[in-house]
Amino acid sequence: MAPVVTSVSPAQGNPAGGTSVTINGSGLTSATVVRFGSNLATNVVVVSDTQITATTPPGSGTAKVTVTTPGGTSTQNVLFTYTTAPAPTITSLSPSTGPAAGGNSVIVSGTNLSGAVQVLFGSTPGTILTSAPSQVIATAPAGTGTVNVTVTTPNGTSNPLPYTYTPVPAPTLTNLNPTNGPTAGGNTITITGTNLTGTTQILFGTNPATTFTINSPTQITATAPPGTGTVNVTATTPNGTSNPLPYTYTPVPAPTLTNLNPTNGPTAGGNTITITGTNLTGTTQILFGTNPATTFTINSPTQITATAPAGPASAVNVTVTTPGGTSNPLPYIYVAAPTVASVSPQFGPAAGGTTVIITGSNLALATQVHFGPNLATGLTVVSDTQLTVTAPAGTGTVVVTVTTPGGTSTVGLGIPYYTYLGAPVINALIPNNGTAAGGDSVTIGGSNLIYTDSVTFGGTPASFTVFSDTIVVATTPAHAAGTVNVQLHTPAGNSNTFPFTYDPA
């Protein structure tokens, strides 16, 4: 397959030839010939399958650029123009001096500078930043002494102008802050001085700084490496090594722990523990037994907040490790989540106030009991398997949950439900009279009767059967002739009273 030529850069040059050009396209790998019109280019170099560099032959006017490979010759109409434009001239450099390390911007002023392809500082090319007819800006490379600067365009190379590399003095150090630190290193040191640009190494004695950042020609921040005793700190740049300043490694005391808050938590972990003590700066590890804290934050030399990892229900030791050693242990208890197996009674009035016994497991550290969304009052821990509380007000059937440092109970195999009942109401007795000897069947009509647990006639208990939430059938007890009050009771309380008349014998 024949090669493809898409562009040539620059697209113009001196009729005398000698312009370095880059040819772009595809299928160029096996290029054997490059022509500008009918003239052969020289110095052909295949850079890749998509790029060739070459030097233009002499020519005039506009010439078609073609590339020939074993697959054929390109046919695209890519043109190169031979121009008679004048060669560039340069009149000034600003600045005309710079550091031996280079890197500074130099403004080259003159004429015919458009399309500059190269700015040489001696034999070393600078980096062209901008190019205009009367000005080229370039970044100076590293160098020494005085060198000639020239600008090359497609029309030739300019006259030279001198540029002087000025030696940069060796760095000097004037201050370290702080002047001491832990033997484990890792602390930040601010180094002040002069001529610090280009620093390549900071030594603490014979040990290089772990990291360092050049903030300005007069300041560096460095991370101290581990060490002992008093050592000399020096800075090295391409221009030499500074004077030394002393830095002292001071032993760090081991951390001590005085308090954990809280001292217990769920087996799933994830809760935040505040650790109080001394010498906590530089903490590298916090262990709960053998498990490291999930995360931790050093708030001050006397306080850390840590996220407890998961752990089995048990007591473990919490320790803190710093470069100064490992602390004394403090106990932390992993608490299993509570379970609720039953509540008794399971019913009560909507107004609340019923004393409820809750049975389950892991209840000893209970801090809250909820009936649905409502918080119970009067919490009393009887044992690890039993609590008593006063039910709050509520409606409907709700789940009873217990909260401890181990978490909140969930609905499991037990029956942790409590139902709020409406107060029972009697609105009819059929019949509403009977014999003094008793034994009559009386149908009691009303509402909220399903959980009826007693029926009385004038205070005397009667036997009864609950048929539905609206019907209870009772058998009258014997009673002296006269009218008495009939009342029934449910876990929600006593009903209203309704008159019943005992007829004389």
Short mmCIF file of C-alpha atoms in Angstrom, two decimals:
data_model
loop_
_atom_site.label_atom_id
_atom_site.label_comp_id
_atom_site.label_asym_id
_atom_site.label_seq_id
_atom_site.Cartn_x
_atom_site.Cartn_y
_atom_site.Cartn_z
CA MET A 1 0.00 0.00 0.00
CA ALA A 2 1.36 3.42 -0.99
CA PRO A 3 2.31 5.82 1.82
CA VAL A 4 0.15 8.82 2.76
CA VAL A 5 1.56 12.32 3.38
CA THR A 6 -0.70 14.69 5.38
CA SER A 7 1.55 17.67 6.23
CA VAL A 8 5.05 19.13 6.21
CA SER A 9 6.37 21.50 8.88
CA PRO A 10 7.62 24.11 8.24
CA ALA A 11 5.85 24.48 4.90
CA GLN A 12 8.33 27.02 3.54
CA GLY A 13 12.07 27.52 3.41
CA ASN A 14 15.11 29.02 1.76
CA PRO A 15 15.61 28.43 -1.99
CA ALA A 16 19.15 27.34 -1.15
CA GLY A 17 17.71 24.35 0.71
CA GLY A 18 18.99 23.19 4.06
CA THR A 19 15.69 23.65 5.95
CA SER A 20 14.98 20.90 8.50
CA VAL A 21 11.37 19.72 8.04
CA THR A 22 9.06 17.13 9.66
CA ILE A 23 6.81 15.12 7.33
CA ASN A 24 3.66 13.59 8.86
CA GLY A 25 1.44 10.87 7.46
CA SER A 26 1.05 7.08 7.58
CA GLY A 27 2.71 4.00 6.10
CA LEU A 28 6.09 5.75 6.26
CA THR A 29 8.10 3.02 7.99
CA SER A 30 9.86 1.69 4.86
CA ALA A 31 10.42 5.10 3.19
CA THR A 32 13.38 5.04 0.78
CA VAL A 33 13.06 8.39 -1.00
CA VAL A 34 11.67 11.84 -0.13
CA ARG A 35 11.30 14.38 -2.97
CA PHE A 36 10.55 18.07 -3.05
CA GLY A 37 9.22 18.33 -6.57
CA SER A 38 11.78 16.37 -8.59
CA ASN A 39 14.64 17.03 -6.16
CA LEU A 40 15.76 14.52 -3.55
CA ALA A 41 15.77 15.54 0.11
CA THR A 42 18.82 14.72 2.22
CA ASN A 43 19.30 13.52 5.80
CA VAL A 44 16.09 11.45 5.63
CA VAL A 45 15.32 9.84 9.01
CA VAL A 46 12.27 7.59 9.57
CA VAL A 47 11.12 8.49 13.09
CA SER A 48 8.04 6.25 13.09
CA ASP A 49 5.36 4.92 10.79
CA THR A 50 3.75 8.39 10.93
CA GLN A 51 6.76 10.74 10.86
CA ILE A 52 9.94 11.44 8.86
CA THR A 53 12.51 14.21 9.27
CA ALA A 54 14.53 15.48 6.27
CA THR A 55 16.58 18.41 4.96
CA THR A 56 15.19 20.27 1.95
CA PRO A 57 17.15 20.31 -1.34
CA PRO A 58 17.61 23.60 -3.25
CA GLY A 59 14.55 24.66 -5.21
CA SER A 60 12.20 27.45 -6.19
CA GLY A 61 8.51 28.22 -6.21
CA THR A 62 6.13 25.61 -4.83
CA ALA A 63 7.14 21.93 -4.77
CA LYS A 64 5.02 18.86 -4.05
CA VAL A 65 6.35 16.70 -1.18
CA THR A 66 6.27 12.95 -1.89
CA VAL A 67 7.46 9.85 -0.04
CA THR A 68 8.34 6.59 -1.77
CA THR A 69 8.26 3.16 -0.09
CA PRO A 70 8.24 -0.38 -1.55
CA GLY A 71 4.45 0.06 -1.59
CA GLY A 72 4.55 3.00 -3.97
CA THR A 73 4.73 6.80 -3.94
CA SER A 74 2.37 9.14 -2.05
CA THR A 75 -0.08 11.11 -4.19
CA GLN A 76 -1.39 13.71 -1.75
CA ASN A 77 -1.00 17.36 -2.72
CA VAL A 78 1.21 18.49 0.22
CA LEU A 79 3.25 21.53 -0.83
CA PHE A 80 6.48 23.21 0.30
CA THR A 81 7.16 26.81 -0.77
CA TYR A 82 10.66 28.12 -1.47
CA THR A 83 10.69 31.73 -0.29
CA THR A 84 13.21 34.51 -0.78
CA ALA A 85 12.34 36.05 2.58
CA PRO A 86 15.37 37.55 4.35
CA ALA A 87 17.28 35.65 7.02
CA PRO A 88 16.51 36.59 10.64
CA THR A 89 18.54 39.19 12.52
CA ILE A 90 18.66 39.71 16.30
CA THR A 91 19.36 43.02 17.99
CA SER A 92 19.07 42.37 21.75
CA LEU A 93 18.69 39.78 24.50
CA SER A 94 16.76 40.49 27.71
CA PRO A 95 18.25 39.51 30.04
CA SER A 96 21.66 38.90 28.57
CA THR A 97 22.81 36.97 31.65
CA GLY A 98 21.34 34.11 33.65
CA PRO A 99 22.04 31.29 36.10
CA ALA A 100 24.22 28.37 35.17
CA ALA A 101 21.26 26.05 35.87
CA GLY A 102 19.23 27.76 33.10
CA GLY A 103 15.45 27.68 33.29
CA ASN A 104 14.95 31.46 32.97
CA SER A 105 13.05 33.11 30.11
CA VAL A 106 15.06 35.19 27.59
CA ILE A 107 13.41 37.67 25.20
CA VAL A 108 15.24 37.73 21.83
CA SER A 109 14.36 40.85 19.82
CA GLY A 110 15.10 41.42 16.11
CA THR A 111 13.55 41.11 12.65
CA ASN A 112 12.23 38.30 10.44
CA LEU A 113 11.85 36.00 13.45
CA SER A 114 8.49 34.45 12.47
CA GLY A 115 8.45 30.67 12.38
CA ALA A 116 11.60 30.32 14.47
CA VAL A 117 12.51 26.65 14.63
CA GLN A 118 15.56 26.82 16.89
CA VAL A 119 17.23 29.13 19.42
CA LEU A 120 20.76 28.05 20.27
CA PHE A 121 22.68 29.03 23.41
CA GLY A 122 26.12 28.07 22.17
CA SER A 123 25.48 24.57 20.87
CA THR A 124 22.61 23.84 23.23
CA PRO A 125 19.03 24.53 22.11
CA GLY A 126 16.69 26.52 24.33
CA THR A 127 12.95 25.83 24.55
CA ILE A 128 10.93 28.18 22.30
CA LEU A 129 7.90 29.56 24.17
CA THR A 130 6.59 32.11 21.63
CA SER A 131 7.61 33.33 18.17
CA ALA A 132 6.61 36.59 16.44
CA PRO A 133 8.15 38.67 13.60
CA SER A 134 10.14 40.87 15.99
CA GLN A 135 10.44 38.75 19.12
CA VAL A 136 11.14 35.19 20.24
CA ILE A 137 10.88 34.11 23.90
CA ALA A 138 12.91 31.04 24.86
CA THR A 139 13.85 29.20 28.06
CA ALA A 140 17.62 29.14 28.51
CA PRO A 141 19.27 25.73 28.92
CA ALA A 142 21.97 25.10 31.52
CA GLY A 143 25.45 26.33 30.61
CA THR A 144 28.66 28.06 31.68
CA GLY A 145 30.66 31.11 30.62
CA THR A 146 29.66 33.35 27.69
CA VAL A 147 27.99 31.74 24.64
CA ASN A 148 26.49 32.99 21.38
CA VAL A 149 22.70 33.03 20.98
CA THR A 150 21.34 32.55 17.43
CA VAL A 151 17.81 32.14 16.01
CA THR A 152 17.10 29.84 13.06
CA THR A 153 14.01 30.19 10.83
CA PRO A 154 13.20 28.46 7.53
CA ASN A 155 15.08 31.35 5.88
CA GLY A 156 18.37 30.92 7.68
CA THR A 157 20.24 31.56 10.90
CA SER A 158 20.67 34.98 12.52
CA ASN A 159 23.74 36.84 13.63
CA PRO A 160 25.00 35.87 17.14
CA LEU A 161 24.63 37.89 20.37
CA PRO A 162 26.53 37.08 23.56
CA TYR A 163 24.77 35.56 26.62
CA THR A 164 26.65 35.08 29.90
CA TYR A 165 26.02 32.36 32.45
CA THR A 166 26.69 33.80 35.89
CA PRO A 167 27.94 31.48 38.64
CA VAL A 168 25.45 31.00 41.51
CA PRO A 169 26.93 31.11 45.01
CA ALA A 170 26.80 28.03 47.23
CA PRO A 171 23.83 27.80 49.61
CA THR A 172 24.04 29.08 53.19
CA LEU A 173 21.90 28.07 56.17
CA THR A 174 20.89 30.56 58.87
CA ASN A 175 18.19 28.81 60.91
CA LEU A 176 16.43 25.51 61.67
CA ASN A 177 12.95 25.43 63.24
CA PRO A 178 12.67 23.38 65.36
CA THR A 179 16.27 22.53 66.24
CA ASN A 180 15.36 19.18 67.81
CA GLY A 181 12.94 16.30 67.34
CA PRO A 182 12.20 12.64 68.09
CA THR A 183 14.70 9.88 67.39
CA ALA A 184 12.11 8.26 65.10
CA GLY A 185 12.15 11.32 62.82
CA GLY A 186 9.06 12.12 60.77
CA ASN A 187 8.68 15.71 62.03
CA THR A 188 8.80 18.75 59.74
CA ILE A 189 11.81 21.10 59.88
CA THR A 190 11.77 24.58 58.31
CA ILE A 191 15.24 25.42 56.95
CA THR A 192 16.02 29.10 56.30
CA GLY A 193 19.01 30.43 54.32
CA THR A 194 20.07 31.77 50.94
CA ASN A 195 20.65 30.37 47.44
CA LEU A 196 18.51 27.29 48.17
CA THR A 197 16.97 27.07 44.67
CA GLY A 198 17.91 23.81 42.97
CA THR A 199 18.65 21.98 46.25
CA THR A 200 19.28 18.32 45.47
CA GLN A 201 19.93 16.93 48.96
CA ILE A 202 19.33 17.71 52.64
CA LEU A 203 21.46 15.70 55.08
CA PHE A 204 20.88 15.15 58.79
CA GLY A 205 24.36 13.93 59.64
CA THR A 206 24.87 11.22 57.03
CA ASN A 207 21.15 10.48 56.60
CA PRO A 208 19.15 12.21 53.85
CA ALA A 209 15.88 13.92 54.73
CA THR A 210 12.90 11.64 54.12
CA THR A 211 11.33 14.32 51.90
CA PHE A 212 11.88 18.01 51.28
CA THR A 213 10.17 20.87 49.44
CA ILE A 214 11.88 24.03 48.12
CA ASN A 215 9.43 26.79 49.05
CA SER A 216 11.61 29.68 47.83
CA PRO A 217 15.30 30.59 47.36
CA THR A 218 15.40 31.23 51.13
CA GLN A 219 13.27 28.43 52.60
CA ILE A 220 12.96 24.63 52.50
CA THR A 221 10.67 22.36 54.53
CA ALA A 222 12.13 18.89 55.19
CA THR A 223 11.01 15.74 56.98
CA ALA A 224 13.65 14.59 59.44
CA PRO A 225 14.91 11.00 59.10
CA PRO A 226 15.46 8.79 62.19
CA GLY A 227 18.63 9.48 64.15
CA THR A 228 20.32 9.91 67.54
CA GLY A 229 22.34 12.57 69.29
CA THR A 230 23.26 15.91 67.72
CA VAL A 231 23.97 15.97 63.97
CA ASN A 232 24.80 18.60 61.33
CA VAL A 233 22.15 19.61 58.81
CA THR A 234 23.44 20.67 55.37
CA ALA A 235 21.86 21.58 52.02
CA THR A 236 23.46 20.71 48.67
CA THR A 237 22.76 22.46 45.35
CA PRO A 238 24.57 22.26 41.98
CA ASN A 239 26.70 25.12 43.31
CA GLY A 240 27.99 23.41 46.44
CA THR A 241 27.15 22.38 50.00
CA SER A 242 26.08 24.79 52.71
CA ASN A 243 27.50 25.44 56.12
CA PRO A 244 26.21 23.02 58.82
CA LEU A 245 23.63 23.80 61.54
CA PRO A 246 23.18 21.51 64.57
CA TYR A 247 20.02 19.43 65.06
CA THR A 248 19.44 17.31 68.18
CA TYR A 249 17.49 14.06 68.37
CA THR A 250 15.68 13.89 71.72
CA PRO A 251 14.34 10.61 73.12
CA VAL A 252 10.51 10.55 73.17
CA PRO A 253 8.79 9.26 76.33
CA ALA A 254 6.42 6.32 75.98
CA PRO A 255 2.70 7.16 75.84
CA THR A 256 0.43 6.61 78.86
CA LEU A 257 -3.34 6.08 78.85
CA THR A 258 -5.62 7.37 81.60
CA ASN A 259 -9.16 7.00 80.25
CA LEU A 260 -11.39 5.51 77.54
CA ASN A 261 -14.83 6.94 76.79
CA PRO A 262 -16.92 4.88 76.37
CA THR A 263 -15.36 1.76 77.86
CA ASN A 264 -17.59 -0.63 75.94
CA GLY A 265 -19.26 -1.01 72.56
CA PRO A 266 -20.85 -3.39 70.04
CA THR A 267 -19.13 -6.48 68.67
CA ALA A 268 -19.59 -5.02 65.19
CA GLY A 269 -17.29 -2.09 66.11
CA GLY A 270 -17.65 1.21 64.27
CA ASN A 271 -18.24 3.35 67.37
CA THR A 272 -15.99 6.28 68.29
CA ILE A 273 -13.75 6.00 71.37
CA THR A 274 -12.06 9.02 72.95
CA ILE A 275 -8.66 8.02 74.35
CA THR A 276 -7.08 10.33 76.94
CA GLY A 277 -3.47 10.15 78.12
CA THR A 278 -0.05 11.74 77.67
CA ASN A 279 2.67 11.74 74.96
CA LEU A 280 0.19 10.67 72.27
CA THR A 281 1.75 12.79 69.48
CA GLY A 282 3.11 10.64 66.67
CA THR A 283 0.84 7.68 67.43
CA THR A 284 1.33 5.03 64.76
CA GLN A 285 -1.01 2.28 65.99
CA ILE A 286 -3.96 1.69 68.33
CA LEU A 287 -4.81 -1.90 69.19
CA PHE A 288 -8.07 -3.31 70.60
CA GLY A 289 -6.67 -6.62 71.77
CA THR A 290 -4.84 -7.75 68.63
CA ASN A 291 -7.01 -5.79 66.20
CA PRO A 292 -5.96 -2.30 65.02
CA ALA A 293 -8.42 0.57 65.26
CA THR A 294 -10.26 1.10 61.96
CA THR A 295 -9.26 4.79 61.91
CA PHE A 296 -7.86 7.26 64.43
CA THR A 297 -7.19 10.99 64.69
CA ILE A 298 -4.58 12.60 66.96
CA ASN A 299 -6.42 15.61 68.39
CA SER A 300 -3.62 16.72 70.73
CA PRO A 301 -0.71 15.26 72.73
CA THR A 302 -3.31 14.18 75.33
CA GLN A 303 -6.26 13.00 73.21
CA ILE A 304 -7.02 10.65 70.31
CA THR A 305 -10.36 9.68 68.79
CA ALA A 306 -10.43 6.16 67.35
CA THR A 307 -12.97 3.98 65.58
CA ALA A 308 -13.23 0.59 67.31
CA PRO A 309 -12.76 -2.48 65.09
CA ALA A 310 -15.08 -5.49 65.28
CA GLY A 311 -14.40 -8.05 67.99
CA PRO A 312 -16.03 -10.98 69.82
CA ALA A 313 -18.02 -10.39 73.00
CA SER A 314 -15.21 -10.15 75.56
CA ALA A 315 -12.91 -7.73 77.39
CA VAL A 316 -9.76 -6.65 75.53
CA ASN A 317 -6.85 -4.32 76.25
CA VAL A 318 -6.52 -1.04 74.36
CA THR A 319 -2.93 0.16 73.78
CA VAL A 320 -1.34 3.05 71.87
CA THR A 321 2.04 2.85 70.12
CA THR A 322 4.23 5.88 69.29
CA PRO A 323 7.90 6.22 68.36
CA GLY A 324 8.48 6.38 72.13
CA GLY A 325 7.03 2.92 72.78
CA THR A 326 3.72 1.25 73.70
CA SER A 327 1.38 2.51 76.42
CA ASN A 328 -0.12 0.78 79.42
CA PRO A 329 -3.35 -1.11 78.61
CA LEU A 330 -6.90 -0.02 79.47
CA PRO A 331 -9.82 -2.48 79.36
CA TYR A 332 -12.54 -2.22 76.72
CA ILE A 333 -15.55 -4.54 76.67
CA TYR A 334 -17.20 -5.80 73.50
CA VAL A 335 -20.88 -6.19 74.32
CA ALA A 336 -23.12 -8.61 72.42
CA ALA A 337 -26.29 -7.11 71.01
CA PRO A 338 -29.36 -7.57 73.23
CA THR A 339 -32.28 -9.85 72.32
CA VAL A 340 -35.91 -9.61 73.43
CA ALA A 341 -37.72 -12.92 73.80
CA SER A 342 -40.99 -11.77 75.35
CA VAL A 343 -42.89 -8.92 76.96
CA SER A 344 -45.48 -9.37 79.72
CA PRO A 345 -48.17 -8.24 79.60
CA GLN A 346 -48.41 -7.93 75.86
CA PHE A 347 -51.32 -5.47 76.08
CA GLY A 348 -52.00 -2.16 77.70
CA PRO A 349 -53.98 1.06 77.42
CA ALA A 350 -53.20 3.65 74.77
CA ALA A 351 -52.39 6.13 77.53
CA GLY A 352 -49.47 3.97 78.66
CA GLY A 353 -48.46 3.56 82.29
CA THR A 354 -48.49 -0.26 82.37
CA THR A 355 -45.54 -1.96 84.08
CA VAL A 356 -44.09 -4.38 81.53
CA ILE A 357 -41.58 -7.18 82.18
CA ILE A 358 -39.12 -7.73 79.31
CA THR A 359 -37.16 -10.99 79.11
CA GLY A 360 -34.29 -11.81 76.78
CA SER A 361 -30.47 -11.87 76.85
CA ASN A 362 -27.57 -9.40 77.17
CA LEU A 363 -29.86 -6.89 78.89
CA ALA A 364 -27.64 -5.92 81.86
CA LEU A 365 -26.29 -2.74 80.23
CA ALA A 366 -29.64 -1.56 78.86
CA THR A 367 -29.83 2.22 78.47
CA GLN A 368 -33.13 2.60 76.59
CA VAL A 369 -36.30 0.67 75.79
CA HIS A 370 -38.58 1.76 72.98
CA PHE A 371 -42.18 0.77 72.27
CA GLY A 372 -42.18 1.44 68.56
CA PRO A 373 -40.78 4.98 68.26
CA ASN A 374 -41.68 5.94 71.82
CA LEU A 375 -39.26 5.82 74.75
CA ALA A 376 -40.33 3.85 77.82
CA THR A 377 -39.76 5.25 81.31
CA GLY A 378 -38.90 3.70 84.65
CA LEU A 379 -36.22 1.36 83.26
CA THR A 380 -35.01 -1.10 85.91
CA VAL A 381 -32.40 -3.79 85.19
CA VAL A 382 -33.40 -6.87 87.14
CA SER A 383 -30.75 -9.16 85.63
CA ASP A 384 -28.96 -9.85 82.38
CA THR A 385 -32.17 -11.57 81.21
CA GLN A 386 -34.90 -9.31 82.62
CA LEU A 387 -35.95 -5.64 82.66
CA THR A 388 -39.00 -3.80 83.89
CA VAL A 389 -40.25 -0.58 82.31
CA THR A 390 -43.31 1.64 82.25
CA ALA A 391 -44.96 1.57 78.83
CA PRO A 392 -45.27 4.97 77.11
CA ALA A 393 -48.45 6.10 75.36
CA GLY A 394 -49.03 4.64 71.90
CA THR A 395 -51.33 3.04 69.39
CA GLY A 396 -51.61 -0.26 67.55
CA THR A 397 -49.13 -3.14 67.81
CA VAL A 398 -45.48 -2.11 68.13
CA VAL A 399 -42.09 -3.80 68.42
CA VAL A 400 -40.36 -3.49 71.79
CA THR A 401 -36.60 -2.89 71.41
CA VAL A 402 -33.80 -2.67 73.96
CA THR A 403 -30.66 -0.59 73.41
CA THR A 404 -27.30 -1.31 75.09
CA PRO A 405 -23.70 -0.42 74.22
CA GLY A 406 -23.85 -3.62 72.16
CA GLY A 407 -26.53 -2.22 69.89
CA THR A 408 -30.31 -2.39 69.57
CA SER A 409 -32.29 -5.63 69.57
CA THR A 410 -33.93 -6.78 66.36
CA VAL A 411 -37.02 -8.87 65.73
CA GLY A 412 -35.93 -12.49 66.05
CA LEU A 413 -37.48 -15.73 67.23
CA GLY A 414 -39.09 -14.18 70.32
CA ILE A 415 -42.33 -12.19 70.57
CA PRO A 416 -41.20 -8.62 71.28
CA TYR A 417 -44.61 -7.13 70.48
CA TYR A 418 -46.88 -4.94 72.59
CA THR A 419 -50.42 -3.99 71.62
CA TYR A 420 -52.12 -0.77 72.70
CA LEU A 421 -55.83 -1.39 73.42
CA GLY A 422 -58.77 1.00 73.44
CA ALA A 423 -60.73 1.17 76.72
CA PRO A 424 -63.64 -1.35 76.82
CA VAL A 425 -67.14 0.09 76.40
CA ILE A 426 -70.55 -1.49 77.31
CA ASN A 427 -73.52 -0.14 75.39
CA ALA A 428 -76.13 -2.90 75.90
CA LEU A 429 -77.19 -5.80 78.17
CA ILE A 430 -79.61 -8.37 76.76
CA PRO A 431 -81.62 -9.05 78.89
CA ASN A 432 -80.98 -6.30 81.42
CA ASN A 433 -82.74 -8.17 84.25
CA GLY A 434 -82.74 -11.63 85.79
CA THR A 435 -83.51 -13.73 88.86
CA ALA A 436 -81.90 -13.14 92.24
CA ALA A 437 -80.81 -16.79 92.19
CA GLY A 438 -78.49 -16.02 89.27
CA GLY A 439 -77.66 -18.44 86.45
CA ASP A 440 -79.17 -16.27 83.71
CA SER A 441 -77.30 -15.83 80.41
CA VAL A 442 -76.69 -12.13 79.57
CA THR A 443 -75.25 -10.88 76.27
CA ILE A 444 -73.01 -7.83 76.77
CA GLY A 445 -72.66 -5.67 73.66
CA GLY A 446 -70.00 -3.00 73.23
CA SER A 447 -66.54 -2.36 71.79
CA ASN A 448 -62.89 -3.29 72.58
CA LEU A 449 -64.12 -6.41 74.39
CA ILE A 450 -61.89 -9.07 72.80
CA TYR A 451 -59.34 -9.10 75.64
CA THR A 452 -61.95 -9.12 78.47
CA ASP A 453 -60.48 -10.82 81.54
CA SER A 454 -63.27 -10.23 84.13
CA VAL A 455 -67.00 -9.40 84.35
CA THR A 456 -68.69 -8.32 87.58
CA PHE A 457 -72.33 -7.83 88.55
CA GLY A 458 -72.48 -5.45 91.48
CA GLY A 459 -68.86 -6.30 92.27
CA THR A 460 -69.46 -10.06 92.18
CA PRO A 461 -67.39 -11.93 89.51
CA ALA A 462 -69.38 -13.70 86.82
CA SER A 463 -68.34 -16.48 84.52
CA PHE A 464 -68.20 -15.38 80.88
CA THR A 465 -67.22 -16.22 77.30
CA VAL A 466 -65.74 -13.76 74.82
CA PHE A 467 -67.23 -14.22 71.37
CA SER A 468 -65.80 -11.19 69.55
CA ASP A 469 -64.54 -7.69 70.04
CA THR A 470 -68.19 -6.58 70.43
CA ILE A 471 -69.91 -9.48 72.27
CA VAL A 472 -69.30 -11.14 75.62
CA VAL A 473 -71.85 -13.60 77.11
CA ALA A 474 -71.88 -13.78 80.94
CA THR A 475 -73.75 -15.97 83.43
CA THR A 476 -75.21 -13.91 86.27
CA PRO A 477 -74.05 -14.72 89.82
CA ALA A 478 -76.66 -14.82 92.62
CA HIS A 479 -77.45 -11.46 94.14
CA ALA A 480 -80.09 -9.83 96.32
CA ALA A 481 -82.97 -8.26 94.44
CA GLY A 482 -82.32 -4.77 93.16
CA THR A 483 -80.35 -2.94 90.46
CA VAL A 484 -76.54 -3.38 90.26
CA ASN A 485 -73.77 -2.11 87.98
CA VAL A 486 -72.29 -4.46 85.41
CA GLN A 487 -68.65 -3.77 84.50
CA LEU A 488 -65.99 -5.64 82.57
CA HIS A 489 -62.20 -5.31 82.56
CA THR A 490 -59.48 -5.73 79.90
CA PRO A 491 -55.71 -4.98 80.00
CA ALA A 492 -56.73 -1.49 78.90
CA GLY A 493 -58.69 -0.95 82.11
CA ASN A 494 -62.29 -0.99 83.38
CA SER A 495 -65.27 -0.32 81.18
CA ASN A 496 -68.13 2.00 81.94
CA THR A 497 -70.93 0.51 84.10
CA PHE A 498 -74.33 -0.56 82.86
CA PRO A 499 -77.42 -1.27 85.09
CA PHE A 500 -78.77 -4.79 85.57
CA THR A 501 -81.85 -5.53 87.73
CA TYR A 502 -82.22 -8.63 89.93
CA ASP A 503 -85.95 -9.41 90.22
CA PRO A 504 -87.40 -10.56 93.59
CA ALA A 505 -87.95 -14.27 93.92
#
